[in-house]
CSV table of C-alpha atoms and ligand atoms in Angstrom, one decimal:
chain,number,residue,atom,x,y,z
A,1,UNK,CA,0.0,0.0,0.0
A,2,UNK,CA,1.2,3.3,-0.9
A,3,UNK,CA,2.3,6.0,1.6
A,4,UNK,CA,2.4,9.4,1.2
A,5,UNK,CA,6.0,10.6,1.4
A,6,UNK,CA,6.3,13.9,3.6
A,7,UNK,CA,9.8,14.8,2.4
A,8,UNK,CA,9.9,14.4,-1.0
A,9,UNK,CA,5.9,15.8,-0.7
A,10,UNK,CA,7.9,19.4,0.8
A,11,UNK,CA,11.1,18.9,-2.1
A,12,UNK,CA,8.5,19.0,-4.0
A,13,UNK,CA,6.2,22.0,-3.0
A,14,UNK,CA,9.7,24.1,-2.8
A,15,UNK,CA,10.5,23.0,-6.9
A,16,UNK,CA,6.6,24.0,-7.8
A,17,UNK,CA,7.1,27.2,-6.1
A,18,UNK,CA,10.3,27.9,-7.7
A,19,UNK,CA,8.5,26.9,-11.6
A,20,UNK,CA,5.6,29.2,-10.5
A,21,UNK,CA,7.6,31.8,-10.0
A,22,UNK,CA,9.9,31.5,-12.9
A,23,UNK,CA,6.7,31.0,-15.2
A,24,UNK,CA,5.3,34.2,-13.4
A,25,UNK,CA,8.5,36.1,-13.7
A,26,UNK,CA,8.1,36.4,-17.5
A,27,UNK,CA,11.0,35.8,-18.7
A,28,UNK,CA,11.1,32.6,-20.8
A,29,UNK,CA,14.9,32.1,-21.5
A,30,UNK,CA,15.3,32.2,-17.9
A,31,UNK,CA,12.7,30.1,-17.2
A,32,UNK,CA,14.1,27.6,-19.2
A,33,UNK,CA,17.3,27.4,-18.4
A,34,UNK,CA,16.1,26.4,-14.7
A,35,UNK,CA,13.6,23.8,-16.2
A,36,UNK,CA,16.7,22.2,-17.9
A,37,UNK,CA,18.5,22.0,-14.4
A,38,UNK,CA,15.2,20.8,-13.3
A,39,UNK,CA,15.3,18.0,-16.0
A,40,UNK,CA,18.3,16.8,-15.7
A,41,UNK,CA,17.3,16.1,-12.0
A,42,UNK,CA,14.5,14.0,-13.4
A,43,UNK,CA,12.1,15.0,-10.8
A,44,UNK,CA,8.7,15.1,-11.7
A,45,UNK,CA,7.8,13.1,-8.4
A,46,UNK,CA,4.2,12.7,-6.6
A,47,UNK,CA,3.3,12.7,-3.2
A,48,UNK,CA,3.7,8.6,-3.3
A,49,UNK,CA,7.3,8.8,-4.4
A,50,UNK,CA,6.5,7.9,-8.0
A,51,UNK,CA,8.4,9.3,-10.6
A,52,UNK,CA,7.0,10.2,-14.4
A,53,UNK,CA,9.0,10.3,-17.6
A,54,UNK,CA,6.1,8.6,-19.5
A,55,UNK,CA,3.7,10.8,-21.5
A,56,UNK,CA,0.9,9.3,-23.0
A,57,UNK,CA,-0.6,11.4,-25.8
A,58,UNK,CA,-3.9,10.9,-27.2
A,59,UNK,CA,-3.9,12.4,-30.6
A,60,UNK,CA,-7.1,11.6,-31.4
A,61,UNK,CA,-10.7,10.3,-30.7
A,62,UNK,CA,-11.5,8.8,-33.6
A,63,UNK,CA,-11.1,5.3,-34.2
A,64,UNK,CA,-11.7,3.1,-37.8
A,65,UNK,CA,-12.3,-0.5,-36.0
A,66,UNK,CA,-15.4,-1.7,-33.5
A,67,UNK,CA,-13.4,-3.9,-30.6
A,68,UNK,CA,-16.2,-5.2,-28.9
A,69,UNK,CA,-15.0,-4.5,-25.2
A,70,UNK,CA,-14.1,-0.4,-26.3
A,71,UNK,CA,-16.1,1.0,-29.3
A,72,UNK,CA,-18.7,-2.1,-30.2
A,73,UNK,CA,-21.1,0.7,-32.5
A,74,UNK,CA,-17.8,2.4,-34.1
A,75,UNK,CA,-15.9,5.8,-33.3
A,76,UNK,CA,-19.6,8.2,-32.5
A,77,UNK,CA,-19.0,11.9,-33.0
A,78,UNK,CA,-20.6,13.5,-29.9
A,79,UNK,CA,-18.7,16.9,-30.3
A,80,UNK,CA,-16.5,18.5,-33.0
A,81,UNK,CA,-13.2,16.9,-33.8
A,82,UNK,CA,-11.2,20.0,-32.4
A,83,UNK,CA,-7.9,17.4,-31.4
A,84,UNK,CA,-4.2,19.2,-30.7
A,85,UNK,CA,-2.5,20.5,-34.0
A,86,UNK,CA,0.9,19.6,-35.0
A,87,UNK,CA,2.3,23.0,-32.9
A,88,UNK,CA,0.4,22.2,-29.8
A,89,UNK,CA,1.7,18.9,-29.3
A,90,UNK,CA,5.1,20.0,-30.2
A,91,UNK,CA,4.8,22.8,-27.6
A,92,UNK,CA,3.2,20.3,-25.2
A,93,UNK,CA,6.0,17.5,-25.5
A,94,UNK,CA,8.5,20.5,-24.9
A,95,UNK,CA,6.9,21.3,-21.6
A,96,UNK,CA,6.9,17.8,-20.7
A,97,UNK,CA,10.2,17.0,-21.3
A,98,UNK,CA,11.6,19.8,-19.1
A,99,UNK,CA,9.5,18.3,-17.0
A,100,UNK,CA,12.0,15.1,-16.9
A,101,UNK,CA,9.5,13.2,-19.6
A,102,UNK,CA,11.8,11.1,-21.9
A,103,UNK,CA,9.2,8.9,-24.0
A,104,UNK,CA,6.3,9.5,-25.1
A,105,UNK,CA,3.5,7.3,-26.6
A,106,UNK,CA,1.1,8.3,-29.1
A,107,UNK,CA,-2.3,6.7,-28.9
A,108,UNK,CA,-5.8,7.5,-29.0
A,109,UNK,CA,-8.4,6.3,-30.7
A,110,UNK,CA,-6.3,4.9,-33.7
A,111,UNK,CA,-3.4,7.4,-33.6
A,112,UNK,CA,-2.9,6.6,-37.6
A,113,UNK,CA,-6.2,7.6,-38.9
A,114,UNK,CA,-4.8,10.9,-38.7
A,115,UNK,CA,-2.9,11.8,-42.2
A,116,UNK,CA,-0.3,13.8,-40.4
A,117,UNK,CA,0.8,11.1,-37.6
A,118,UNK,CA,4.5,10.7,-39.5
A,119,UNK,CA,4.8,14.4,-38.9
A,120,UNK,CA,3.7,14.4,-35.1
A,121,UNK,CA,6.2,11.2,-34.9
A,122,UNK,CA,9.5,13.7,-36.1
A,123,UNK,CA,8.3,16.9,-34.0
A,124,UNK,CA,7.7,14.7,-31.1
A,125,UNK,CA,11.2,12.9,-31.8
A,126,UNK,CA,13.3,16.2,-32.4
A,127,UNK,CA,12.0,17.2,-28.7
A,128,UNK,CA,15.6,17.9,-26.9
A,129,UNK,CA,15.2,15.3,-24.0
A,130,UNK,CA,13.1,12.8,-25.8
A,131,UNK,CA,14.7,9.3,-26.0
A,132,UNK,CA,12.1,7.0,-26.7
A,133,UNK,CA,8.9,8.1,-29.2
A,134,UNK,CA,6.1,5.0,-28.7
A,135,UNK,CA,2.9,4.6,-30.6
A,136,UNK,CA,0.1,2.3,-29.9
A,137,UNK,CA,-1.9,1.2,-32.7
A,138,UNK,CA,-4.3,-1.4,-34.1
A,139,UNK,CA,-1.8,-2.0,-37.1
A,140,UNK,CA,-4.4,-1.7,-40.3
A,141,UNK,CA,-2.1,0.6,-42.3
A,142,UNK,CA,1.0,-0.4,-41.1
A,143,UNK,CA,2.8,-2.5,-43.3
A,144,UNK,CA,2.5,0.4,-45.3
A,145,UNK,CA,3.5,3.2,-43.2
A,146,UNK,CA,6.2,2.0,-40.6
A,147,UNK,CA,9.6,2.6,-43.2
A,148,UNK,CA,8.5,5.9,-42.7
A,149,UNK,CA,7.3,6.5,-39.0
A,150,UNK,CA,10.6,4.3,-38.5
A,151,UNK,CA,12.9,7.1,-40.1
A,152,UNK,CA,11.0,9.5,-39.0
A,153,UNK,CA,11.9,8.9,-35.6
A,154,UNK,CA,9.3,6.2,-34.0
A,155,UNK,CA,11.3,3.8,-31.6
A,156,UNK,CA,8.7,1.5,-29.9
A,157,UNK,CA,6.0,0.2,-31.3
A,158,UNK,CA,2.6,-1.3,-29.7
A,159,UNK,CA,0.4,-3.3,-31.4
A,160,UNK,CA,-3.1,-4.6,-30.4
A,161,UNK,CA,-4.0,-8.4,-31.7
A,162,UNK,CA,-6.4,-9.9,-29.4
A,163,UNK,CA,-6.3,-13.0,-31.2
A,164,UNK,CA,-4.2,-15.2,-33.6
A,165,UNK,CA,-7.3,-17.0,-34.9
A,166,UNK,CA,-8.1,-14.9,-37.7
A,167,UNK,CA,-12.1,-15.4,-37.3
A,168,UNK,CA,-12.0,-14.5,-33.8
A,169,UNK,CA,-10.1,-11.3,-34.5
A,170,UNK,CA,-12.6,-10.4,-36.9
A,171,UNK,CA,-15.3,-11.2,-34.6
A,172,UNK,CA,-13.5,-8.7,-31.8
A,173,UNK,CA,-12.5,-5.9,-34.0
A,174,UNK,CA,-15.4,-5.9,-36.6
A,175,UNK,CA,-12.3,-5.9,-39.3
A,176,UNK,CA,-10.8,-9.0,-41.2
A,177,UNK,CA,-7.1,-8.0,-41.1
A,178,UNK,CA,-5.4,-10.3,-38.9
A,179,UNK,CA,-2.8,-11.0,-41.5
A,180,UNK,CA,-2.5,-7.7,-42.7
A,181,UNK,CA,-1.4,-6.3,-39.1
A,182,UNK,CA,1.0,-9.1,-38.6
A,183,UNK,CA,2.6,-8.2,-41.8
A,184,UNK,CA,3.0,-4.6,-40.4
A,185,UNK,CA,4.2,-6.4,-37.2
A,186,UNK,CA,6.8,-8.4,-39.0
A,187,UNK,CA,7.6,-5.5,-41.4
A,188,UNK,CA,8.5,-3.6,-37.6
A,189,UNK,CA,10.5,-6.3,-36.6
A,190,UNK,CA,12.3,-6.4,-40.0
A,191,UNK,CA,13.2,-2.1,-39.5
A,192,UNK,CA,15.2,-2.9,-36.1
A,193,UNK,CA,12.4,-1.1,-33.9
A,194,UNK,CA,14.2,-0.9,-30.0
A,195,UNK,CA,10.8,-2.7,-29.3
A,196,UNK,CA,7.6,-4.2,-30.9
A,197,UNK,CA,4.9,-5.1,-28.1
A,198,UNK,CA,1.4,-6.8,-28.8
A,199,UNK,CA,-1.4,-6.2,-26.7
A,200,UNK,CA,-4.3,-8.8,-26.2
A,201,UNK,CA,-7.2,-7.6,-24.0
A,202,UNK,CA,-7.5,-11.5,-22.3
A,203,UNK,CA,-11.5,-12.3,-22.7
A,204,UNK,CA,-12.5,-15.4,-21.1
A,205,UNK,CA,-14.2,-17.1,-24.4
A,206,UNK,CA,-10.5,-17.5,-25.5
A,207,UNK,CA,-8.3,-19.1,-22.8
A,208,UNK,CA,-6.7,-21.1,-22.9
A,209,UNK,CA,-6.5,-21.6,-27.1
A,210,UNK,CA,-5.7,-17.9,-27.3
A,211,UNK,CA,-2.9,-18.8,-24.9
A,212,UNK,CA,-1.4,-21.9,-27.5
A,213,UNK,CA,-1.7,-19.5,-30.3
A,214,UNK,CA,0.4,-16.4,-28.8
A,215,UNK,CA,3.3,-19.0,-27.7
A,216,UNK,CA,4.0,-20.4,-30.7
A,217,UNK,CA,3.9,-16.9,-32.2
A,218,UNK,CA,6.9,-16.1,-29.9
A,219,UNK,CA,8.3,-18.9,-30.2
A,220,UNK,CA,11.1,-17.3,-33.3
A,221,UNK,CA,9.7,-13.4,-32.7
A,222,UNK,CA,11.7,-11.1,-30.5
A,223,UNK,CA,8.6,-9.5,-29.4
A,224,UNK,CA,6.6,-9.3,-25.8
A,225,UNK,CA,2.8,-10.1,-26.1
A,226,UNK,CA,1.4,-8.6,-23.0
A,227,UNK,CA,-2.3,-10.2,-22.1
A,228,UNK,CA,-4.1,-7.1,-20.7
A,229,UNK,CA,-7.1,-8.0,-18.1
A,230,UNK,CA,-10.2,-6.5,-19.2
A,231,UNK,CA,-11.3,-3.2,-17.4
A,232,UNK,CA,-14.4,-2.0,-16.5
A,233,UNK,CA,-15.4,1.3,-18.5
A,234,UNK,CA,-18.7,2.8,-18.0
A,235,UNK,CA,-19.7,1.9,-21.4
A,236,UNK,CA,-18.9,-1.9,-21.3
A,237,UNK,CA,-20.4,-3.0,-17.8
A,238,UNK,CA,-22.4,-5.8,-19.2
A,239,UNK,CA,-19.8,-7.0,-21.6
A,240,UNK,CA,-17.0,-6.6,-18.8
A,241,UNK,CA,-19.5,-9.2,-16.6
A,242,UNK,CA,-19.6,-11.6,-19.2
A,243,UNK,CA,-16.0,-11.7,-20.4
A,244,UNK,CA,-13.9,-10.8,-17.6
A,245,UNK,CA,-11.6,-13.6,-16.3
A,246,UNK,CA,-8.7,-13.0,-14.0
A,247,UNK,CA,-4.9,-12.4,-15.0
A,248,UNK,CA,-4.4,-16.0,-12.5
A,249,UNK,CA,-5.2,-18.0,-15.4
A,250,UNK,CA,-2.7,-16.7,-17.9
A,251,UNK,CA,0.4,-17.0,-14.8
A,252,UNK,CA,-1.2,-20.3,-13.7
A,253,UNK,CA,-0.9,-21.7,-17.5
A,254,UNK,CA,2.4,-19.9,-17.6
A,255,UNK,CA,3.9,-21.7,-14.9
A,256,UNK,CA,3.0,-24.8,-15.2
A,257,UNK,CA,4.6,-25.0,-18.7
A,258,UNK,CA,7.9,-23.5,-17.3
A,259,UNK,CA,8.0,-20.1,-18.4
A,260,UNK,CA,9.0,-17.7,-15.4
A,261,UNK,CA,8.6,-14.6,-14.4
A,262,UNK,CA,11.7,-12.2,-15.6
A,263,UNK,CA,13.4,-9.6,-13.0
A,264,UNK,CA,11.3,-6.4,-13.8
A,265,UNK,CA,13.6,-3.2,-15.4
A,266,UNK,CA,12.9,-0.1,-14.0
A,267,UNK,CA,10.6,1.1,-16.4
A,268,UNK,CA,8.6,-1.7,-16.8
A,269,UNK,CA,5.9,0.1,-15.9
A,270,UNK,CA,3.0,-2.6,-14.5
A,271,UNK,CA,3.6,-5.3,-16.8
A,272,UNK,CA,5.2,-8.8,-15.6
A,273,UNK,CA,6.7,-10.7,-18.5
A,274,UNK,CA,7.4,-14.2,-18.7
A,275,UNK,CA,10.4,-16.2,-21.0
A,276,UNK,CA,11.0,-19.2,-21.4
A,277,UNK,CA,14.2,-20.7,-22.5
A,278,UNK,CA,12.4,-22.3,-25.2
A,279,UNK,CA,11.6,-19.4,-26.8
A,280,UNK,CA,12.8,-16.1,-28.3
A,281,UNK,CA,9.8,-13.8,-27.3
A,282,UNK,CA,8.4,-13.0,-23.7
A,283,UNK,CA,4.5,-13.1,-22.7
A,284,UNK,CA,3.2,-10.5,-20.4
A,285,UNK,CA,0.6,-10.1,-18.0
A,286,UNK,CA,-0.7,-6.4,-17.1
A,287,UNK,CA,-3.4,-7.2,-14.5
A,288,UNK,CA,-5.0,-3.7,-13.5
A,289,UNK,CA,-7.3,-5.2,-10.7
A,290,UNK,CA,-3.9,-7.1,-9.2
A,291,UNK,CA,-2.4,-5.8,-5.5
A,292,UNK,CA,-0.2,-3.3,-5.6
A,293,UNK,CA,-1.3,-2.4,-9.6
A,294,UNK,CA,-0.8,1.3,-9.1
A,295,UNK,CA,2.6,1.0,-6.9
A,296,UNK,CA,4.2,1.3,-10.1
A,297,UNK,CA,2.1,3.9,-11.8
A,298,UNK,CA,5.3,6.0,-14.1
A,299,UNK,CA,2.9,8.0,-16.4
A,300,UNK,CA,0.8,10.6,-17.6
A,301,UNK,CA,-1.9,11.5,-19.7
A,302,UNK,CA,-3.0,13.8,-21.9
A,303,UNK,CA,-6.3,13.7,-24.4
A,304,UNK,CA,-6.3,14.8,-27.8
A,305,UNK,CA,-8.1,17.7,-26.9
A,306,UNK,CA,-5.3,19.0,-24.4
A,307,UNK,CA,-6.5,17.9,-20.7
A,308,UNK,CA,-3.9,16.3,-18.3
A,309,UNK,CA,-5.6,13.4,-16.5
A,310,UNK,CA,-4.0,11.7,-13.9
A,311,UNK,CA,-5.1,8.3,-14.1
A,312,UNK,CA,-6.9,6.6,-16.5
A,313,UNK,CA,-10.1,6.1,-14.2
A,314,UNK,CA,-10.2,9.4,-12.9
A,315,UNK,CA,-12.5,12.1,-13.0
A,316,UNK,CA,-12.1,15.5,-14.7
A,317,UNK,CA,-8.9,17.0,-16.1
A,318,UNK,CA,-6.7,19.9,-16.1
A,319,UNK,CA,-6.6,21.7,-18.9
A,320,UNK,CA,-3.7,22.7,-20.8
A,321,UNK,CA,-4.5,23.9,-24.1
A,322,UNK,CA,-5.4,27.6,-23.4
A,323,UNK,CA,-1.3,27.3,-22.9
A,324,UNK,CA,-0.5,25.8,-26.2
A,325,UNK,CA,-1.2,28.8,-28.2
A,326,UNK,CA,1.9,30.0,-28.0
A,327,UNK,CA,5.7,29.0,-26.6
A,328,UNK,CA,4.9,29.3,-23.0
A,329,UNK,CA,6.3,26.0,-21.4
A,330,UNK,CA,7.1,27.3,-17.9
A,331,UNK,CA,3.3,27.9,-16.9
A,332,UNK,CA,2.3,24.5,-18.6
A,333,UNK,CA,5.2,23.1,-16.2
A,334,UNK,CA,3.8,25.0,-13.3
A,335,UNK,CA,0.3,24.1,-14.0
A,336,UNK,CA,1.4,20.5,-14.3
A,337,UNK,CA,3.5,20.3,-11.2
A,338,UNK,CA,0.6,22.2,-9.4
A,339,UNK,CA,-1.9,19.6,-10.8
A,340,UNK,CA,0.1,16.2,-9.5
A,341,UNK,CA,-0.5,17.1,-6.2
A,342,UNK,CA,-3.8,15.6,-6.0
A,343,UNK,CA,-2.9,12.7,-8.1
A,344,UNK,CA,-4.4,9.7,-6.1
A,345,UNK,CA,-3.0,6.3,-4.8
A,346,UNK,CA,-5.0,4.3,-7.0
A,347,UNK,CA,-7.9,3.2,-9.1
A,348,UNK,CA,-10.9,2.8,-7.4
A,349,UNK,CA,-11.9,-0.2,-10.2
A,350,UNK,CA,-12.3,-3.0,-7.5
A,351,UNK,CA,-15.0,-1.0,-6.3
A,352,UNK,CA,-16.6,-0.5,-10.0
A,353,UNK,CA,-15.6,2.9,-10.2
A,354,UNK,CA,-14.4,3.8,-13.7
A,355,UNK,CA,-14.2,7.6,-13.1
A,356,UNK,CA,-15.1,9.7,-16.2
A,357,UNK,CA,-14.1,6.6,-19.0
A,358,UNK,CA,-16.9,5.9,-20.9
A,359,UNK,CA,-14.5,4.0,-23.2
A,360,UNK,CA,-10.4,3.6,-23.7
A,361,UNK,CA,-10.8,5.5,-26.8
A,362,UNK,CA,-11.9,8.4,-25.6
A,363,UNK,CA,-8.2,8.9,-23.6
A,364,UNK,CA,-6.0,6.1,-25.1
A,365,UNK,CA,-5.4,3.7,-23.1
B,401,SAM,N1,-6.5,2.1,-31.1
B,401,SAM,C1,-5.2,1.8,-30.6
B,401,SAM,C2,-5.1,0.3,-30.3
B,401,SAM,O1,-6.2,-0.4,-30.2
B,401,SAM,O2,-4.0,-0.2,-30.1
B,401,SAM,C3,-4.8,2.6,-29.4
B,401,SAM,C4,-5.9,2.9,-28.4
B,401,SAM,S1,-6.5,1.6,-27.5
B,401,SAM,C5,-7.7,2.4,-26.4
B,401,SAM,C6,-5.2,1.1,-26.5
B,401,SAM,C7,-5.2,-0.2,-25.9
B,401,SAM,O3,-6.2,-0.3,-24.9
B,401,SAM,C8,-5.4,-1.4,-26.8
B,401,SAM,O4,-4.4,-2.3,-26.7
B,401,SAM,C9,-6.8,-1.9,-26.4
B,401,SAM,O5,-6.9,-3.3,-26.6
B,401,SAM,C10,-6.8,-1.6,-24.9
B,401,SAM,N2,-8.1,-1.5,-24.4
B,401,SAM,C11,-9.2,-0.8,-24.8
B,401,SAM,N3,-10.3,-1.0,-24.0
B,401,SAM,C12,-9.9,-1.8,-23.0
B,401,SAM,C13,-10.5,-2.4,-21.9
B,401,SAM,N4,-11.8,-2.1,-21.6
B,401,SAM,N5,-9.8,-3.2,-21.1
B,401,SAM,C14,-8.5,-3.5,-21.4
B,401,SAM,N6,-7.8,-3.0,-22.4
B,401,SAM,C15,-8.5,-2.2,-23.3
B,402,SF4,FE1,-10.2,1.4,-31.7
B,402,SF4,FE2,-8.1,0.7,-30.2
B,402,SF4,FE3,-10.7,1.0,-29.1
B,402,SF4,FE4,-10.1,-1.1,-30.7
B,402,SF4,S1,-9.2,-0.7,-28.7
B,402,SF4,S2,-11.9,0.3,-30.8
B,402,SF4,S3,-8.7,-0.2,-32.1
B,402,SF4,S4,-9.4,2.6,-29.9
């Protein structure tokens, strides 16, 4: 169980006083310069001791496939599609990566349903402090895009199969692609990406077949496939109490065919992964309703329309946008500092409490 720490809680209130009144002070070049000391001190730190360098940037709302657990009617336009331009994000990544940030992951809705994702990948890339640029994606377009997002500066790479049996992944996504994304998968691997990742929501009509199928796909591929447990959103409550089944199944099935659990790097972030000396690739568990889930917690979000959230059940936002209009990163960093304060413990999911999300799309997940 998390504590609160009281002395890197006052370290902290000292550094956000300092950025307030540097981003008060108007006087950006100064401002700056502190930000970089600040930066290279890598101290973006809550009350709980946990550090963030992870951004997660939704670029978008707007998704082209149906997953049956996220958007089973499609992508619905409730409001105008008013998502972060090309100079907001690049203004917003600066912010954050004086803020100690060092990767950030595009996602969204389908991040590559927007035409001018390559170009977000390079600004986002050239950021000074930005080492690792990450993109989630359902992988329609690309093995015909990812040469280019490659060079144009995209190091990680995400990709969401739920299942290797191509009629079931039709059945889950409303799209029959499966061998279209692996090829983009494969045509990853093939570019030298520092790391290509599948994600699998784990639904309970699947296991343990899914399980067979996702092995011997690691068996030659250098890749991780990371079984996600469902979550609870507010829009999938009667689909979550049909398909839900618990993380202990995959470890249970795991172990008992000798696959262990691999020392975890520091940012590993929530996932455990599993190898296996049999096999090249590593399968993963990220079980959000497991003890200690949150413990870990090393990022933060923003939506595509500009509002820091703090965790991906929680309620409200901060907004940043009305800051991205023009070069003003020490009062996004002061707003930002300021905000983290109240950033909670945990998820209140074990208690059915998905906060504001409806849906994954609507913040990335
Ligand atoms: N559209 C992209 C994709 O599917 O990869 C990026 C956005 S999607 C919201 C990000 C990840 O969240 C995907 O791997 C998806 O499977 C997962 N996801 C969505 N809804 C979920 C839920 N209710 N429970 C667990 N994972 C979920
Ligand atoms: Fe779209 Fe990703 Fe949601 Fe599937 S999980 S509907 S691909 S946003």
């Amino acid at each position: 169980m998390l504590a609160r720490r009281p002395g890197s809680a006052t370290q902290r209130a000292v550094r956000m006083n300092a950025v307030q009144a540097l981003s008060e002070h108007h006087d950006p070049a100064r401002a700056v310069g502190q930000l970089e000391a600040e930066r290279r001190a890598g101290n973006l730190v809550d009350g709980f001791g946990r550090r963030f360098y992870y951004l997660r940037l939704s670029v978008t709302e707007v998704c082209n496939f149906r997953c049956s657990y996220c958007l089973p009617d499609g992508f619905l336009k409730t409001a105008p599609l008013s998502f972060l331009g090309i100079e907001e994000i690049a203004r917003l990544t600066r912010a954050f990566a004086l803020l100690g940030v060092a990767k950030v992951r595009l996602t969204g809705g389908e991040p590559t349903v927007r035409g001018d994702i390559g170009e977000i990948i390079a600004r986002v890339a050239a950021t000074p402090g930005i080492d690792k640029v990450a993109m989630t994606t359902n992988g329609w377009n690309l093995h015909r895009h990812v040469a280019a997002w490659r060079a144009a500066g995209l190091t990680n790479l995400n990709i969401s199969i739920d299942d290797l049996d191509a009629a079931t992944f039709a059945a889950i996504t409303g799209h029959d692609r499966l061998d279209q994304v692996v090829a983009g998968l494969d045509a990853a691997l093939a570019l030298g990406m520092r790391a290509v990742k599948v994600n699998a929501v784990l639904l309970k009509a699947s296991v343990p077949e899914s399980f067979d199928r996702f092995a011997a796909f690691v068996k030659a591929r250098p890749i991780a496939v990371r079984f996600i447990e469902l979550m609870r959103t507010g829009d999938n409550v009667d689909y979550f109490a049909a398909n839900h089944v618990s993380g202990a199944v995959l470890k249970a099935w795991l172990e008992a065919r000798g696959w262990s659990a691999r020392p975890r790097a520091f940012d590993d972030g929530p996932a455990i992964e599993y190898e296996h000396p049999d096999y090249v690739g590593r399968i993963g568990l990220i079980a959000p309703y497991g003890a200690g889930f949150c413990d870990s917690c090393n990022r933060l979000r923003v939506t595509a329309r500009g509002k820091l959230r703090l965790c991906l059940f929680g309620e409200g936002g901060v907004d940043l946008r009305d800051l991205l209009t023009d070069d003003q990163p020490g009062a996004v960093v002061a707003r930002v500092t300021a905000a983290l304060v109240g950033k909670s413990a945990g998820h209140r999911l074990h208690e059915g409490h998905s906060g504001d999300t409806r849906h994954l799309a609507q913040l990335g997940g």
